[in-house]
mmCIF file of C-alpha atoms in Angstrom:
data_model
loop_
_atom_site.group_PDB
_atom_site.id
_atom_site.type_symbol
_atom_site.label_atom_id
_atom_site.label_comp_id
_atom_site.label_asym_id
_atom_site.label_seq_id
_atom_site.Cartn_x
_atom_site.Cartn_y
_atom_site.Cartn_z
ATOM 1 C CA MET Z 299 -10.921 0.221 14.978
ATOM 2 C CA ASP Z 300 -6.811 0.510 14.281
ATOM 3 C CA VAL Z 301 -5.022 -1.364 12.185
ATOM 4 C CA ILE Z 302 -1.210 -1.628 10.654
ATOM 5 C CA LEU Z 303 -1.065 -1.633 6.865
ATOM 6 C CA ARG Z 304 1.102 -4.444 5.332
ATOM 7 C CA GLU Z 305 0.775 -2.964 1.890
ATOM 8 C CA ASP Z 306 0.770 0.623 0.345
ATOM 9 C CA VAL Z 307 -3.008 0.903 -0.053
ATOM 10 C CA GLU Z 308 -4.131 3.972 -2.273
ATOM 11 C CA LYS Z 309 -6.138 6.707 -0.254
ATOM 12 C CA LEU Z 310 -5.352 4.987 2.871
ATOM 13 C CA GLY Z 311 -1.787 5.200 4.008
ATOM 14 C CA LEU Z 312 1.622 3.547 3.171
ATOM 15 C CA LYS Z 313 2.899 0.194 4.392
ATOM 16 C CA GLY Z 314 3.693 -0.049 8.002
ATOM 17 C CA GLU Z 315 1.203 2.998 9.078
ATOM 18 C CA VAL Z 316 -1.153 2.761 11.864
ATOM 19 C CA VAL Z 317 -4.670 3.739 10.451
ATOM 20 C CA SER Z 318 -8.444 3.718 11.695
ATOM 21 C CA VAL Z 319 -10.992 2.242 9.520
ATOM 22 C CA ALA Z 320 -14.313 1.173 9.971
ATOM 23 C CA ARG Z 321 -15.051 -2.544 11.318
ATOM 24 C CA GLY Z 322 -16.493 -3.942 8.478
ATOM 25 C CA TYR Z 323 -13.768 -2.728 6.045
ATOM 26 C CA ALA Z 324 -11.126 -4.173 8.146
ATOM 27 C CA ARG Z 325 -13.419 -7.500 8.903
ATOM 28 C CA ASN Z 326 -14.181 -8.245 5.242
ATOM 29 C CA PHE Z 327 -11.376 -6.765 2.953
ATOM 30 C CA LEU Z 328 -7.987 -5.569 4.667
ATOM 31 C CA LEU Z 329 -7.576 -8.263 7.281
ATOM 32 C CA PRO Z 330 -8.861 -11.522 4.663
ATOM 33 C CA ARG Z 331 -6.802 -9.862 1.822
ATOM 34 C CA LYS Z 332 -3.648 -9.603 4.496
ATOM 35 C CA LEU Z 333 -3.451 -5.653 3.684
ATOM 36 C CA ALA Z 334 -3.360 -5.040 7.197
ATOM 37 C CA GLU Z 335 -3.203 -6.572 10.532
ATOM 38 C CA LEU Z 336 -4.780 -5.411 14.088
ATOM 39 C CA ALA Z 337 -2.706 -2.774 15.764
ATOM 40 C CA THR Z 338 -1.777 -4.405 18.797
ATOM 41 C CA PRO Z 339 0.233 -2.340 21.636
ATOM 42 C CA GLY Z 340 3.382 -4.232 21.085
ATOM 43 C CA LYS Z 341 3.143 -4.325 16.859
ATOM 44 C CA VAL Z 342 2.684 -0.344 17.729
ATOM 45 C CA ALA Z 343 5.944 -0.114 19.607
ATOM 46 C CA GLU Z 344 8.064 -1.917 17.045
ATOM 47 C CA ILE Z 345 6.447 0.472 14.563
ATOM 48 C CA GLN Z 346 8.085 3.449 16.550
ATOM 49 C CA LYS Z 347 10.993 2.441 17.114
ATOM 50 C CA ARG Z 348 11.573 1.238 13.554
ATOM 51 C CA ASP Z 349 10.859 4.908 12.130
ATOM 52 C CA GLU Z 350 12.930 6.567 15.318
ATOM 53 C CA GLN Z 351 15.503 4.565 13.609
ATOM 54 C CA ARG Z 352 14.831 5.173 9.831
ATOM 55 C CA ALA Z 353 14.756 8.792 10.993
ATOM 56 C CA ARG Z 354 18.313 9.249 11.781
ATOM 57 C CA HIS Z 355 19.399 8.536 8.162
ATOM 58 C CA GLU Z 356 17.326 11.492 6.632
ATOM 59 C CA ALA Z 357 18.547 14.718 5.958
ATOM 60 C CA ARG Z 358 18.986 16.681 9.070
ATOM 61 C CA THR Z 359 20.313 20.053 7.617
ATOM 62 C CA ALA Z 360 19.894 21.894 4.306
ATOM 63 C CA ASP Z 361 24.004 20.954 3.163
ATOM 64 C CA GLN Z 362 23.061 17.154 3.814
ATOM 65 C CA ALA Z 363 19.944 17.571 1.872
ATOM 66 C CA GLU Z 364 21.873 18.768 -0.911
ATOM 67 C CA GLN Z 365 24.440 15.806 -0.719
ATOM 68 C CA ILE Z 366 21.692 13.617 -0.978
ATOM 69 C CA ALA Z 367 19.729 15.182 -3.717
ATOM 70 C CA ASP Z 368 23.127 14.980 -5.561
ATOM 71 C CA VAL Z 369 23.366 11.235 -5.228
ATOM 72 C CA LEU Z 370 19.389 11.097 -6.426
ATOM 73 C CA ARG Z 371 19.979 13.268 -9.648
ATOM 74 C CA LYS Z 372 22.669 10.515 -10.893
ATOM 75 C CA THR Z 373 20.372 7.818 -9.660
ATOM 76 C CA VAL Z 374 18.055 5.548 -12.133
ATOM 77 C CA LEU Z 375 15.856 2.974 -10.281
ATOM 78 C CA ARG Z 376 14.779 -0.110 -12.410
ATOM 79 C CA PHE Z 377 11.599 -1.854 -11.324
ATOM 80 C CA GLU Z 378 10.934 -5.354 -13.451
ATOM 81 C CA VAL Z 379 7.093 -6.460 -12.757
ATOM 82 C CA GLN Z 380 4.317 -8.553 -14.466
ATOM 83 C CA ALA Z 381 2.556 -6.484 -16.871
ATOM 84 C CA GLY Z 382 -0.183 -7.485 -19.521
ATOM 85 C CA PRO Z 383 0.296 -7.269 -23.413
ATOM 86 C CA THR Z 384 -0.997 -3.270 -23.257
ATOM 87 C CA GLY Z 385 1.300 -2.542 -20.392
ATOM 88 C CA THR Z 386 -0.638 -2.597 -17.313
ATOM 89 C CA LEU Z 387 1.307 -4.079 -14.363
ATOM 90 C CA PHE Z 388 -0.359 -7.044 -11.996
ATOM 91 C CA GLY Z 389 -0.115 -4.895 -9.338
ATOM 92 C CA SER Z 390 1.858 -1.418 -8.498
ATOM 93 C CA VAL Z 391 4.979 0.550 -8.017
ATOM 94 C CA THR Z 392 4.470 2.313 -4.572
ATOM 95 C CA PRO Z 393 5.877 5.014 -2.217
ATOM 96 C CA THR Z 394 7.117 2.268 -0.174
ATOM 97 C CA ASN Z 395 8.580 0.187 -3.484
ATOM 98 C CA ILE Z 396 10.773 3.392 -3.980
ATOM 99 C CA ALA Z 397 11.746 3.894 -0.809
ATOM 100 C CA GLU Z 398 13.224 0.519 -0.254
ATOM 101 C CA GLU Z 399 14.840 0.110 -3.873
ATOM 102 C CA LEU Z 400 16.555 3.486 -3.012
ATOM 103 C CA TRP Z 401 17.773 2.294 0.635
ATOM 104 C CA ARG Z 402 18.687 -0.789 -1.213
ATOM 105 C CA THR Z 403 20.984 0.261 -4.041
ATOM 106 C CA ARG Z 404 22.091 3.892 -2.661
ATOM 107 C CA LYS Z 405 21.943 3.635 1.087
ATOM 108 C CA VAL Z 406 19.908 6.975 0.760
ATOM 109 C CA ARG Z 407 16.887 6.838 3.084
ATOM 110 C CA VAL Z 408 13.745 9.351 2.443
ATOM 111 C CA ASP Z 409 10.556 10.183 3.930
ATOM 112 C CA ARG Z 410 8.182 8.010 2.066
ATOM 113 C CA LYS Z 411 5.079 10.365 2.753
ATOM 114 C CA LYS Z 412 7.695 13.075 0.462
ATOM 115 C CA ILE Z 413 7.559 10.674 -2.328
ATOM 116 C CA GLY Z 414 5.385 12.660 -4.978
ATOM 117 C CA ILE Z 415 3.435 9.685 -6.223
ATOM 118 C CA ASP Z 416 0.380 7.649 -5.028
ATOM 119 C CA THR Z 417 1.431 4.246 -7.566
ATOM 120 C CA ILE Z 418 2.692 3.656 -10.909
ATOM 121 C CA LYS Z 419 0.364 0.803 -12.530
ATOM 122 C CA ARG Z 420 1.615 0.945 -16.274
ATOM 123 C CA ILE Z 421 5.501 0.528 -17.592
ATOM 124 C CA GLY Z 422 6.700 3.339 -18.234
ATOM 125 C CA ARG Z 423 9.685 5.881 -17.866
ATOM 126 C CA TYR Z 424 8.847 8.236 -15.008
ATOM 127 C CA GLU Z 425 10.401 11.124 -13.122
ATOM 128 C CA VAL Z 426 9.442 10.431 -9.262
ATOM 129 C CA PRO Z 427 9.447 13.739 -7.409
ATOM 130 C CA ILE Z 428 11.114 13.834 -3.891
ATOM 131 C CA GLU Z 429 11.169 16.143 -1.485
ATOM 132 C CA VAL Z 430 14.418 15.679 0.309
ATOM 133 C CA PHE Z 431 14.750 18.706 2.933
ATOM 134 C CA GLN Z 432 12.391 22.054 2.668
ATOM 135 C CA ASP Z 433 13.538 23.401 -0.441
ATOM 136 C CA VAL Z 434 15.371 20.793 -1.474
ATOM 137 C CA SER Z 435 13.079 18.179 -4.026
ATOM 138 C CA VAL Z 436 14.722 15.936 -6.843
ATOM 139 C CA ASP Z 437 12.977 13.978 -9.686
ATOM 140 C CA VAL Z 438 14.663 10.353 -9.486
ATOM 141 C CA LYS Z 439 14.177 8.725 -12.837
ATOM 142 C CA THR Z 440 12.223 5.568 -12.770
ATOM 143 C CA LEU Z 441 12.232 2.763 -14.855
ATOM 144 C CA VAL Z 442 9.120 0.087 -14.818
ATOM 145 C CA VAL Z 443 9.923 -2.661 -16.956
ATOM 146 C CA PRO Z 444 8.130 -5.704 -18.115
ATOM 147 C CA GLU Z 445 9.587 -8.708 -16.592
ATOM 148 C CA GLY Z 446 12.155 -10.352 -18.464
ATOM 149 C CA GLY Z 447 12.472 -7.552 -21.443
ATOM 150 C CA GLU Z 448 13.073 -4.185 -22.239
ATOM 151 C CA LEU Z 449 10.821 -0.976 -22.200
ATOM 152 C CA PRO Z 450 9.900 -0.073 -26.034
ATOM 153 C CA PRO Z 451 9.838 3.393 -27.479
ATOM 154 C CA GLU Z 452 7.715 6.012 -26.191
ATOM 155 C CA GLU Z 453 5.541 6.000 -28.938
ATOM 156 C CA GLU Z 454 4.807 2.378 -28.515
ATOM 157 C CA LEU Z 455 4.209 2.915 -24.953
ATOM 158 C CA ALA Z 456 1.545 6.097 -25.774
ATOM 159 C CA ALA Z 457 0.124 3.653 -28.476
ATOM 160 C CA MET Z 458 -0.315 0.618 -26.112
ATOM 161 C CA ALA Z 459 -1.809 3.310 -23.439
ATOM 162 C CA ALA Z 460 -4.461 4.679 -26.026
ATOM 163 C CA ALA Z 461 -5.337 0.959 -26.950
ATOM 164 C CA GLU Z 462 -6.608 0.228 -23.776
ATOM 165 C CA ALA Z 463 -7.911 3.424 -22.645
ATOM 166 C CA ALA Z 464 -10.020 2.678 -26.185
ATOM 167 C CA ALA Z 465 -10.526 -0.989 -25.444
ATOM 168 C CA ASN Z 466 -12.470 -0.118 -21.517
ATOM 169 C CA ALA Z 467 -14.290 2.697 -22.951
ATOM 170 C CA PRO Z 468 -18.418 2.043 -22.344
ATOM 171 C CA ALA Z 469 -19.570 1.183 -25.502
ATOM 172 C CA GLU Z 470 -22.575 3.358 -26.890
ATOM 173 C CA ALA Z 471 -25.731 1.923 -25.980
ATOM 174 C CA PRO Z 472 -27.739 0.621 -29.162
ATOM 175 C CA ALA Z 473 -30.898 2.845 -30.173
ATOM 176 C CA PRO Z 474 -33.830 1.131 -28.163
ATOM 177 C CA ALA Z 475 -36.179 -0.972 -30.184
ATOM 178 C CA GLU Z 476 -40.121 -0.832 -30.244
ATOM 179 C CA VAL Z 477 -40.823 -3.704 -28.113
ATOM 180 C CA GLU Z 478 -44.071 -4.991 -26.921
ATOM 181 C CA GLU Z 479 -43.866 -4.245 -23.040
ATOM 182 C CA ALA Z 480 -44.566 -7.354 -20.506
ATOM 183 C CA PRO Z 481 -45.677 -7.231 -16.942
ATOM 184 C CA VAL Z 482 -43.332 -6.292 -14.609
ATOM 185 C CA GLU Z 483 -42.924 -8.990 -11.190
ATOM 186 C CA ASP Z 484 -42.502 -7.402 -7.985
ATOM 187 C CA ALA Z 485 -38.937 -7.437 -6.947
ATOM 188 C CA ALA Z 486 -38.202 -9.584 -3.864
ATOM 189 C CA PRO Z 487 -37.783 -7.652 -0.889
ATOM 190 C CA VAL Z 488 -33.836 -6.684 -0.067
ATOM 191 C CA ASP Z 489 -33.656 -8.718 2.887
ATOM 192 C CA GLU Z 490 -34.807 -11.818 1.227
ATOM 193 C CA LEU Z 491 -32.092 -11.655 -1.410
ATOM 194 C CA GLU Z 492 -29.347 -13.906 -0.190
ATOM 195 C CA PRO Z 493 -25.311 -13.071 -0.417
ATOM 196 C CA THR Z 494 -23.492 -14.693 -3.538
ATOM 197 C CA ALA Z 495 -21.173 -17.704 -2.203
ATOM 198 C CA GLU Z 496 -18.080 -15.467 -2.721
ATOM 199 C CA GLU Z 497 -19.701 -12.998 -0.254
ATOM 200 C CA SER Z 498 -20.820 -14.984 2.100
ATOM 201 C CA ALA Z 499 -17.251 -16.341 1.961
ATOM 202 C CA GLU Z 500 -16.008 -13.185 2.951
ATOM 203 C CA GLN Z 501 -18.366 -12.442 5.170
ATOM 204 C CA VAL Z 502 -17.106 -12.797 8.823
ATOM 205 C CA PRO Z 503 -19.811 -12.872 12.002
ATOM 206 C CA ASP Z 504 -19.316 -9.783 14.095
ATOM 207 C CA ASP Z 505 -18.958 -12.074 17.684
ATOM 208 C CA ALA Z 506 -16.424 -14.394 15.833
ATOM 209 C CA PHE Z 507 -14.390 -11.191 14.934
ATOM 210 C CA ASP Z 508 -14.716 -9.558 18.129
ATOM 211 C CA HIS Z 509 -13.642 -12.805 19.900
ATOM 212 C CA ALA Z 510 -10.631 -12.644 17.454
ATOM 213 C CA VAL Z 511 -9.499 -9.191 18.411
ATOM 214 C CA ASP Z 512 -10.035 -9.721 21.945
ATOM 215 C CA GLU Z 513 -7.339 -13.114 21.845
ATOM 216 C CA ALA Z 514 -5.294 -10.806 19.721
ATOM 217 C CA LEU Z 515 -4.921 -8.367 22.027
ATOM 218 C CA VAL Z 516 -4.729 -10.413 25.439
ATOM 219 C CA ALA Z 517 -2.035 -12.462 23.702
ATOM 220 C CA ASP Z 518 0.219 -9.611 23.049
ATOM 221 C CA GLU Z 519 -0.136 -7.878 26.494
ATOM 222 C CA PRO Z 520 2.984 -8.712 28.393
ATOM 223 C CA ALA Z 521 2.439 -12.001 31.027
ATOM 224 C CA ALA Z 522 2.088 -10.675 34.905
ATOM 225 C CA ALA Z 523 5.316 -10.695 37.015
ATOM 226 C CA GLU Z 524 4.927 -13.750 39.660
ATOM 227 C CA PRO Z 525 5.080 -11.974 42.979
ATOM 228 C CA GLU Z 526 8.065 -12.236 44.691
ATOM 229 C CA GLU Z 527 8.799 -14.489 47.944
ATOM 230 C CA ASP Z 528 9.617 -12.332 50.991
ATOM 231 C CA GLY Z 529 11.232 -15.485 52.823
ATOM 232 C CA THR Z 530 8.765 -15.275 55.742
ATOM 233 C CA GLU Z 531 6.631 -18.386 56.631
ATOM 234 C CA ALA Z 532 3.286 -18.325 57.240
#
């Protein structure tokens, strides 16, 4: 089924894009987490109109691209974000965030698909590659800063990343001890295992989901025009 992404979703698409996904993935993950909405004809038309308006501001010639690239070379983007003690973000900085910030601060419009990162997930100093036009590319300096603070030196950033990697590394399994084998009980059949409370809360019955989809599509359809009176009497 087709949905419209409300946020950038890694390895799936960018905010505002229409993507095709499995119904179960939409029903049990994207829609409950408000990462996407149903792609009704009216909403798809709005997105197409918006994309056309954005495209008018992008570079159309090599000369325009060079002018934009010159502005971007002098630009330093700054994102203040919530981060943990080891520098990991509570969230991420995405291509859409970068494109929107460039428009907000510089009134420069770039194609989000030409921004050469997936997501930024740690504080730090970055050089974000952007293809402005064919054969015209530039790296934009980008600072991802902890909220209410400043970036530590590069050595400290590297140490924080190494400490987090070490903490998340799987521990070595202890040597197996010789124990007396106990009889193994037969496992319950898969179809007898009940889902957890969290899983049950997220699962949406197929018939209820299909009904909600149908209602959304019907609500998005334009109302039929009433027949005009021709002034004749029956």
